[in-house]
């Protein structure tokens, strides 16, 4: 886990540079043409697999605050990036209600996490913003089956890129809130029920090769 996280942290420096690219004034960032958008879609469309790094406390080591999972995703013809069978235990790690956290961890339901794509830049990389769509998980909580809805930040916060030279794709999602039964007044992740959280998770295809080092 430690080596993978270190490698991904280095790799995601390139992805994090997207936010600065989006503020540049060069001609390439004044909006893509229809032909360029079509090229971006052609470059991205397909199936991918790799690793996702997310925040997770290790009770045996207080300095170990991250974990990794295998993850797969696809980019479809309708301009969606879909993380397949996105596991609820990634969300559960962030929840401060102990009973709900344990219930999610035990059941660990999975749902596809769909993200709308907006292309922003085309050069050596195809760069894009992600707008994750709310994902709902069923959870048995206090003897009642409830719905936990998870929301993510979008625009310059959730984004990614694919190298046209190496084929590597990586980026990040940022979790904002998790609520029960559409009660948006109570956020079950972060520092308090009344505030939104900023919980990043990073994904990369390059970690498949790195794992064996």
Short mmCIF file of N, CA and C in Angstrom, two decimals, residues 55-203:
data_model
loop_
_atom_site.label_atom_id
_atom_site.label_comp_id
_atom_site.label_asym_id
_atom_site.label_seq_id
_atom_site.Cartn_x
_atom_site.Cartn_y
_atom_site.Cartn_z
N UNK A 55 -8.52 7.99 1.37
CA UNK A 55 -8.20 8.16 2.78
C UNK A 55 -8.77 7.00 3.59
N UNK A 56 -7.93 6.40 4.44
CA UNK A 56 -8.36 5.28 5.29
C UNK A 56 -7.40 5.17 6.46
N UNK A 57 -7.92 5.19 7.68
CA UNK A 57 -7.08 5.10 8.87
C UNK A 57 -6.70 3.66 9.15
N UNK A 58 -5.45 3.45 9.50
CA UNK A 58 -4.95 2.15 9.90
C UNK A 58 -4.82 2.13 11.41
N UNK A 59 -5.66 1.36 12.12
CA UNK A 59 -5.60 1.38 13.59
C UNK A 59 -4.28 0.86 14.15
N UNK A 60 -3.52 0.12 13.32
CA UNK A 60 -2.22 -0.39 13.77
C UNK A 60 -1.07 0.59 13.52
N UNK A 61 -1.34 1.63 12.73
CA UNK A 61 -0.26 2.57 12.40
C UNK A 61 -0.88 3.94 12.14
N UNK A 62 -0.73 4.86 13.08
CA UNK A 62 -1.37 6.17 12.98
C UNK A 62 -0.82 6.99 11.82
N UNK A 63 0.36 6.61 11.31
CA UNK A 63 0.97 7.36 10.21
C UNK A 63 0.48 6.85 8.84
N UNK A 64 -0.23 5.74 8.85
CA UNK A 64 -0.74 5.15 7.62
C UNK A 64 -2.18 5.63 7.44
N UNK A 65 -2.40 6.58 6.56
CA UNK A 65 -3.72 7.22 6.42
C UNK A 65 -4.33 7.03 5.03
N UNK A 66 -3.77 6.12 4.23
CA UNK A 66 -4.29 5.90 2.89
C UNK A 66 -4.36 4.42 2.58
N UNK A 67 -5.23 4.06 1.66
CA UNK A 67 -5.31 2.68 1.20
C UNK A 67 -5.56 2.69 -0.31
N UNK A 68 -5.40 1.55 -0.94
CA UNK A 68 -5.62 1.44 -2.39
C UNK A 68 -6.54 0.26 -2.68
N UNK A 69 -7.27 0.37 -3.77
CA UNK A 69 -8.09 -0.74 -4.26
C UNK A 69 -7.90 -0.86 -5.76
N UNK A 70 -8.17 -2.07 -6.28
CA UNK A 70 -8.26 -2.24 -7.73
C UNK A 70 -9.57 -1.60 -8.19
N UNK A 71 -9.52 -0.93 -9.31
CA UNK A 71 -10.71 -0.26 -9.84
C UNK A 71 -10.69 -0.35 -11.36
N UNK A 72 -11.84 -0.43 -11.96
CA UNK A 72 -11.91 -0.40 -13.42
C UNK A 72 -12.94 0.64 -13.83
N UNK A 73 -12.75 1.20 -15.00
CA UNK A 73 -13.67 2.21 -15.50
C UNK A 73 -13.69 2.18 -17.02
N UNK A 74 -14.69 2.81 -17.56
CA UNK A 74 -14.80 2.87 -19.02
C UNK A 74 -15.26 4.27 -19.42
N UNK A 75 -14.89 4.65 -20.63
CA UNK A 75 -15.37 5.89 -21.22
C UNK A 75 -16.26 5.50 -22.38
N UNK A 76 -17.51 5.93 -22.32
CA UNK A 76 -18.52 5.47 -23.26
C UNK A 76 -18.80 6.49 -24.35
N UNK A 77 -19.53 6.06 -25.35
CA UNK A 77 -19.83 6.92 -26.49
C UNK A 77 -20.71 8.10 -26.12
N UNK A 78 -21.45 8.00 -24.99
CA UNK A 78 -22.30 9.11 -24.59
C UNK A 78 -21.60 10.06 -23.61
N UNK A 79 -20.28 10.12 -23.71
CA UNK A 79 -19.43 11.05 -22.95
C UNK A 79 -19.60 10.86 -21.45
N UNK A 80 -19.55 9.63 -21.02
CA UNK A 80 -19.55 9.31 -19.61
C UNK A 80 -18.30 8.51 -19.26
N UNK A 81 -17.73 8.81 -18.10
CA UNK A 81 -16.70 7.96 -17.52
C UNK A 81 -17.38 7.22 -16.37
N UNK A 82 -17.36 5.89 -16.43
CA UNK A 82 -18.10 5.08 -15.47
C UNK A 82 -17.13 4.21 -14.67
N UNK A 83 -17.06 4.47 -13.35
CA UNK A 83 -16.31 3.58 -12.46
C UNK A 83 -17.22 2.40 -12.13
N UNK A 84 -16.76 1.21 -12.48
CA UNK A 84 -17.62 0.03 -12.36
C UNK A 84 -17.57 -0.52 -10.93
N UNK A 85 -18.74 -0.82 -10.40
CA UNK A 85 -18.86 -1.43 -9.06
C UNK A 85 -18.05 -0.65 -8.02
N UNK A 86 -18.33 0.64 -7.94
CA UNK A 86 -17.64 1.50 -6.98
C UNK A 86 -18.05 1.09 -5.57
N UNK A 87 -17.11 0.64 -4.71
CA UNK A 87 -17.48 0.04 -3.43
C UNK A 87 -17.83 1.07 -2.36
N UNK A 88 -18.83 0.74 -1.55
CA UNK A 88 -19.28 1.65 -0.50
C UNK A 88 -18.26 1.78 0.63
N UNK A 89 -17.34 0.82 0.76
CA UNK A 89 -16.41 0.93 1.89
C UNK A 89 -15.46 2.11 1.73
N UNK A 90 -15.27 2.63 0.51
CA UNK A 90 -14.49 3.86 0.34
C UNK A 90 -15.21 5.01 1.03
N UNK A 91 -16.53 5.04 0.89
CA UNK A 91 -17.34 6.06 1.54
C UNK A 91 -17.38 5.82 3.05
N UNK A 92 -17.53 4.57 3.43
CA UNK A 92 -17.64 4.21 4.84
C UNK A 92 -16.44 4.69 5.65
N UNK A 93 -15.27 4.68 5.05
CA UNK A 93 -14.06 5.14 5.75
C UNK A 93 -14.17 6.59 6.22
N UNK A 94 -15.03 7.36 5.56
CA UNK A 94 -15.11 8.79 5.86
C UNK A 94 -16.26 9.13 6.82
N UNK A 95 -17.12 8.17 7.12
CA UNK A 95 -18.33 8.44 7.90
C UNK A 95 -18.03 8.42 9.40
N UNK A 96 -18.51 9.43 10.11
CA UNK A 96 -18.21 9.53 11.54
C UNK A 96 -19.24 8.84 12.43
N UNK A 97 -20.39 8.42 11.89
CA UNK A 97 -21.37 7.65 12.65
C UNK A 97 -20.90 6.20 12.68
N UNK A 98 -20.47 5.72 13.85
CA UNK A 98 -19.84 4.41 13.96
C UNK A 98 -20.76 3.28 13.52
N UNK A 99 -22.03 3.32 13.92
CA UNK A 99 -22.95 2.25 13.57
C UNK A 99 -23.18 2.18 12.06
N UNK A 100 -23.37 3.33 11.45
CA UNK A 100 -23.57 3.37 10.00
C UNK A 100 -22.30 2.94 9.27
N UNK A 101 -21.17 3.37 9.76
CA UNK A 101 -19.89 2.99 9.15
C UNK A 101 -19.72 1.48 9.16
N UNK A 102 -19.98 0.86 10.29
CA UNK A 102 -19.83 -0.59 10.41
C UNK A 102 -20.82 -1.33 9.52
N UNK A 103 -22.05 -0.80 9.42
CA UNK A 103 -23.05 -1.44 8.56
C UNK A 103 -22.62 -1.40 7.10
N UNK A 104 -22.07 -0.27 6.67
CA UNK A 104 -21.60 -0.15 5.28
C UNK A 104 -20.41 -1.05 5.03
N UNK A 105 -19.49 -1.10 5.99
CA UNK A 105 -18.30 -1.93 5.84
C UNK A 105 -18.68 -3.40 5.71
N UNK A 106 -19.65 -3.83 6.51
CA UNK A 106 -20.04 -5.24 6.51
C UNK A 106 -20.72 -5.62 5.20
N UNK A 107 -21.65 -4.79 4.75
CA UNK A 107 -22.39 -5.11 3.52
C UNK A 107 -21.59 -4.76 2.27
N UNK A 108 -20.89 -3.66 2.30
CA UNK A 108 -20.09 -3.16 1.18
C UNK A 108 -20.81 -3.29 -0.17
N UNK A 109 -21.99 -2.66 -0.30
CA UNK A 109 -22.65 -2.69 -1.61
C UNK A 109 -21.83 -1.94 -2.65
N UNK A 110 -22.01 -2.29 -3.89
CA UNK A 110 -21.30 -1.61 -4.98
C UNK A 110 -22.31 -1.05 -5.97
N UNK A 111 -21.97 0.09 -6.54
CA UNK A 111 -22.79 0.71 -7.57
C UNK A 111 -21.87 1.36 -8.60
N UNK A 112 -22.30 1.39 -9.85
CA UNK A 112 -21.53 2.12 -10.84
C UNK A 112 -21.59 3.62 -10.53
N UNK A 113 -20.43 4.26 -10.59
CA UNK A 113 -20.35 5.70 -10.38
C UNK A 113 -20.13 6.36 -11.74
N UNK A 114 -21.12 7.10 -12.20
CA UNK A 114 -21.07 7.72 -13.52
C UNK A 114 -20.62 9.18 -13.40
N UNK A 115 -19.75 9.58 -14.31
CA UNK A 115 -19.24 10.95 -14.33
C UNK A 115 -19.38 11.53 -15.73
N UNK A 116 -20.02 12.65 -15.84
CA UNK A 116 -20.06 13.35 -17.13
C UNK A 116 -18.70 13.97 -17.40
N UNK A 117 -18.31 13.99 -18.67
CA UNK A 117 -16.98 14.48 -19.05
C UNK A 117 -17.11 15.79 -19.83
N UNK A 118 -16.26 16.74 -19.50
CA UNK A 118 -16.14 17.97 -20.28
C UNK A 118 -14.69 18.16 -20.69
N UNK A 119 -14.41 18.09 -21.97
CA UNK A 119 -13.03 18.19 -22.44
C UNK A 119 -12.56 19.65 -22.38
N UNK A 120 -11.31 19.85 -21.95
CA UNK A 120 -10.80 21.20 -21.75
C UNK A 120 -9.53 21.51 -22.55
N UNK A 121 -8.78 20.49 -22.94
CA UNK A 121 -7.46 20.76 -23.53
C UNK A 121 -7.03 19.56 -24.36
N UNK A 122 -6.39 19.83 -25.47
CA UNK A 122 -5.89 18.77 -26.34
C UNK A 122 -4.53 19.15 -26.88
N UNK A 123 -3.53 18.40 -26.47
CA UNK A 123 -2.17 18.60 -26.95
C UNK A 123 -1.49 17.24 -26.82
N UNK A 124 -0.41 17.14 -26.05
CA UNK A 124 0.16 15.83 -25.76
C UNK A 124 -0.77 15.03 -24.85
N UNK A 125 -1.59 15.76 -24.09
CA UNK A 125 -2.57 15.13 -23.21
C UNK A 125 -3.99 15.49 -23.65
N UNK A 126 -4.92 14.59 -23.36
CA UNK A 126 -6.34 14.92 -23.40
C UNK A 126 -6.74 15.23 -21.96
N UNK A 127 -7.13 16.46 -21.70
CA UNK A 127 -7.46 16.87 -20.35
C UNK A 127 -8.97 17.12 -20.25
N UNK A 128 -9.53 16.77 -19.09
CA UNK A 128 -10.98 16.83 -18.97
C UNK A 128 -11.40 17.09 -17.53
N UNK A 129 -12.58 17.68 -17.38
CA UNK A 129 -13.22 17.83 -16.09
C UNK A 129 -14.25 16.72 -15.93
N UNK A 130 -14.51 16.36 -14.67
CA UNK A 130 -15.50 15.33 -14.38
C UNK A 130 -16.61 15.91 -13.51
N UNK A 131 -17.84 15.53 -13.82
CA UNK A 131 -19.00 15.90 -13.00
C UNK A 131 -19.64 14.59 -12.54
N UNK A 132 -19.19 14.05 -11.39
CA UNK A 132 -19.77 12.79 -10.91
C UNK A 132 -21.25 12.94 -10.57
N UNK A 133 -22.02 11.94 -10.95
CA UNK A 133 -23.45 11.91 -10.67
C UNK A 133 -23.69 11.21 -9.34
N UNK A 134 -24.60 11.72 -8.54
CA UNK A 134 -24.91 11.14 -7.23
C UNK A 134 -25.06 9.63 -7.33
N UNK A 135 -24.50 8.92 -6.34
CA UNK A 135 -24.64 7.47 -6.30
C UNK A 135 -25.36 7.09 -5.01
N UNK A 136 -26.31 6.16 -5.09
CA UNK A 136 -27.13 5.74 -3.96
C UNK A 136 -26.78 4.31 -3.56
N UNK A 137 -26.53 4.12 -2.25
CA UNK A 137 -26.27 2.79 -1.72
C UNK A 137 -27.37 2.39 -0.72
N UNK A 138 -27.89 1.17 -0.80
CA UNK A 138 -28.80 0.69 0.25
C UNK A 138 -27.98 0.27 1.46
N UNK A 139 -28.48 0.58 2.67
CA UNK A 139 -27.76 0.18 3.88
C UNK A 139 -28.77 -0.10 4.99
N UNK A 140 -28.57 -1.20 5.70
CA UNK A 140 -29.42 -1.54 6.84
C UNK A 140 -28.88 -0.80 8.06
N UNK A 141 -29.65 0.17 8.52
CA UNK A 141 -29.19 1.06 9.59
C UNK A 141 -30.30 1.20 10.62
N UNK A 142 -30.00 0.82 11.87
CA UNK A 142 -31.00 0.83 12.95
C UNK A 142 -32.23 0.00 12.55
N UNK A 143 -31.96 -1.18 11.97
CA UNK A 143 -32.97 -2.16 11.58
C UNK A 143 -33.90 -1.69 10.47
N UNK A 144 -33.53 -0.65 9.77
CA UNK A 144 -34.32 -0.15 8.65
C UNK A 144 -33.40 -0.01 7.43
N UNK A 145 -33.88 -0.45 6.26
CA UNK A 145 -33.09 -0.26 5.04
C UNK A 145 -33.21 1.19 4.61
N UNK A 146 -32.09 1.87 4.59
CA UNK A 146 -32.04 3.28 4.24
C UNK A 146 -31.27 3.45 2.93
N UNK A 147 -31.32 4.65 2.38
CA UNK A 147 -30.56 4.99 1.19
C UNK A 147 -29.51 6.03 1.54
N UNK A 148 -28.25 5.68 1.33
CA UNK A 148 -27.16 6.62 1.54
C UNK A 148 -26.78 7.21 0.19
N UNK A 149 -26.96 8.51 0.03
CA UNK A 149 -26.63 9.19 -1.22
C UNK A 149 -25.30 9.92 -1.07
N UNK A 150 -24.42 9.69 -2.02
CA UNK A 150 -23.08 10.26 -1.97
C UNK A 150 -22.91 11.26 -3.11
N UNK A 151 -22.43 12.46 -2.77
CA UNK A 151 -22.25 13.53 -3.74
C UNK A 151 -20.77 13.89 -3.83
N UNK A 152 -20.38 14.36 -5.02
CA UNK A 152 -18.99 14.73 -5.28
C UNK A 152 -18.92 16.16 -5.80
N UNK A 153 -17.78 16.80 -5.58
CA UNK A 153 -17.52 18.09 -6.20
C UNK A 153 -17.22 17.87 -7.68
N UNK A 154 -17.44 18.90 -8.50
CA UNK A 154 -17.14 18.78 -9.92
C UNK A 154 -16.40 20.02 -10.39
N UNK A 155 -16.31 20.23 -11.70
CA UNK A 155 -15.56 21.31 -12.34
C UNK A 155 -14.07 21.12 -12.08
N UNK A 156 -13.35 22.17 -11.65
CA UNK A 156 -11.89 22.08 -11.55
C UNK A 156 -11.44 21.24 -10.37
N UNK A 157 -12.37 20.69 -9.57
CA UNK A 157 -12.00 19.87 -8.42
C UNK A 157 -11.87 18.40 -8.80
N UNK A 158 -12.79 17.89 -9.59
CA UNK A 158 -12.71 16.51 -10.08
C UNK A 158 -12.33 16.56 -11.56
N UNK A 159 -11.23 15.90 -11.89
CA UNK A 159 -10.69 16.05 -13.24
C UNK A 159 -9.76 14.89 -13.57
N UNK A 160 -9.23 14.88 -14.78
CA UNK A 160 -8.29 13.86 -15.16
C UNK A 160 -7.60 14.18 -16.47
N UNK A 161 -6.69 13.32 -16.86
CA UNK A 161 -6.02 13.49 -18.15
C UNK A 161 -5.57 12.12 -18.65
N UNK A 162 -5.35 12.03 -19.96
CA UNK A 162 -4.76 10.85 -20.56
C UNK A 162 -3.63 11.29 -21.47
N UNK A 163 -2.48 10.68 -21.29
CA UNK A 163 -1.34 10.98 -22.14
C UNK A 163 -1.52 10.30 -23.49
N UNK A 164 -1.40 11.07 -24.55
CA UNK A 164 -1.53 10.52 -25.90
C UNK A 164 -0.28 9.74 -26.30
N UNK A 165 0.82 9.94 -25.56
CA UNK A 165 2.07 9.24 -25.87
C UNK A 165 2.16 7.91 -25.14
N UNK A 166 1.81 7.89 -23.85
CA UNK A 166 1.99 6.69 -23.05
C UNK A 166 0.69 5.91 -22.83
N UNK A 167 -0.44 6.57 -23.02
CA UNK A 167 -1.73 5.93 -22.76
C UNK A 167 -2.13 5.94 -21.29
N UNK A 168 -1.29 6.50 -20.42
CA UNK A 168 -1.61 6.56 -18.99
C UNK A 168 -2.77 7.53 -18.76
N UNK A 169 -3.73 7.10 -17.96
CA UNK A 169 -4.81 7.98 -17.53
C UNK A 169 -4.79 8.07 -16.01
N UNK A 170 -4.95 9.27 -15.49
CA UNK A 170 -5.07 9.44 -14.06
C UNK A 170 -5.80 10.73 -13.73
N UNK A 171 -6.25 10.83 -12.50
CA UNK A 171 -7.00 12.01 -12.10
C UNK A 171 -7.52 11.87 -10.70
N UNK A 172 -8.49 12.69 -10.35
CA UNK A 172 -9.03 12.64 -9.00
C UNK A 172 -10.52 12.95 -8.97
N UNK A 173 -11.17 12.40 -7.95
CA UNK A 173 -12.53 12.75 -7.57
C UNK A 173 -12.46 13.32 -6.16
N UNK A 174 -13.41 14.20 -5.82
CA UNK A 174 -13.45 14.76 -4.47
C UNK A 174 -14.86 14.61 -3.91
N UNK A 175 -14.97 13.84 -2.82
CA UNK A 175 -16.25 13.60 -2.20
C UNK A 175 -16.68 14.82 -1.39
N UNK A 176 -17.96 15.17 -1.49
CA UNK A 176 -18.46 16.37 -0.81
C UNK A 176 -19.39 16.06 0.35
N UNK A 177 -20.29 15.08 0.19
CA UNK A 177 -21.25 14.80 1.25
C UNK A 177 -21.85 13.41 1.09
N UNK A 178 -22.41 12.91 2.18
CA UNK A 178 -23.16 11.66 2.18
C UNK A 178 -24.35 11.85 3.11
N UNK A 179 -25.55 11.63 2.60
CA UNK A 179 -26.76 11.90 3.39
C UNK A 179 -27.67 10.69 3.35
N UNK A 180 -28.48 10.55 4.40
CA UNK A 180 -29.45 9.45 4.47
C UNK A 180 -30.83 9.92 4.02
N UNK A 181 -31.42 9.14 3.12
CA UNK A 181 -32.80 9.36 2.69
C UNK A 181 -33.05 10.81 2.25
N UNK A 182 -32.10 11.34 1.48
CA UNK A 182 -32.23 12.67 0.88
C UNK A 182 -32.33 13.81 1.89
N UNK A 183 -31.89 13.57 3.12
CA UNK A 183 -31.88 14.64 4.12
C UNK A 183 -30.58 15.44 3.97
N UNK A 184 -30.60 16.43 3.10
CA UNK A 184 -29.39 17.16 2.77
C UNK A 184 -28.92 18.09 3.89
N UNK A 185 -29.70 18.19 4.96
CA UNK A 185 -29.28 19.04 6.09
C UNK A 185 -28.24 18.35 6.97
N UNK A 186 -28.06 17.06 6.77
CA UNK A 186 -27.11 16.30 7.59
C UNK A 186 -26.08 15.62 6.72
N UNK A 187 -24.85 16.07 6.81
CA UNK A 187 -23.74 15.47 6.08
C UNK A 187 -23.00 14.53 7.02
N UNK A 188 -22.89 13.27 6.65
CA UNK A 188 -22.31 12.25 7.52
C UNK A 188 -20.81 12.07 7.35
N UNK A 189 -20.19 12.88 6.48
CA UNK A 189 -18.74 12.84 6.34
C UNK A 189 -18.18 14.24 6.58
N UNK A 190 -16.89 14.33 6.77
CA UNK A 190 -16.28 15.64 7.00
C UNK A 190 -16.20 15.98 8.48
N UNK A 191 -16.16 17.27 8.78
CA UNK A 191 -15.93 17.72 10.15
C UNK A 191 -17.20 18.03 10.92
N UNK A 192 -18.30 18.30 10.22
CA UNK A 192 -19.55 18.61 10.91
C UNK A 192 -20.73 18.34 9.99
N UNK A 193 -21.93 18.09 10.56
CA UNK A 193 -23.10 17.78 9.74
C UNK A 193 -23.54 18.92 8.84
N UNK A 194 -23.18 20.15 9.20
CA UNK A 194 -23.69 21.31 8.46
C UNK A 194 -22.74 21.79 7.36
N UNK A 195 -21.58 21.16 7.22
CA UNK A 195 -20.61 21.63 6.23
C UNK A 195 -20.28 20.56 5.22
N UNK A 196 -19.89 20.98 4.02
CA UNK A 196 -19.45 20.05 3.00
C UNK A 196 -18.00 19.65 3.26
N UNK A 197 -17.66 18.46 2.80
CA UNK A 197 -16.30 17.95 2.97
C UNK A 197 -15.51 18.12 1.67
N UNK A 198 -14.22 17.91 1.75
CA UNK A 198 -13.33 17.88 0.59
C UNK A 198 -12.42 16.67 0.74
N UNK A 199 -12.91 15.53 0.30
CA UNK A 199 -12.19 14.27 0.52
C UNK A 199 -11.73 13.73 -0.84
N UNK A 200 -10.44 13.85 -1.15
CA UNK A 200 -9.96 13.44 -2.47
C UNK A 200 -9.72 11.95 -2.57
N UNK A 201 -9.86 11.42 -3.76
CA UNK A 201 -9.45 10.07 -4.09
C UNK A 201 -8.86 10.12 -5.50
N UNK A 202 -7.77 9.42 -5.69
CA UNK A 202 -7.03 9.52 -6.94
C UNK A 202 -7.01 8.17 -7.65
N UNK A 203 -7.10 8.22 -8.98
CA UNK A 203 -7.09 6.99 -9.76
C UNK A 203 -6.02 7.07 -10.84
#
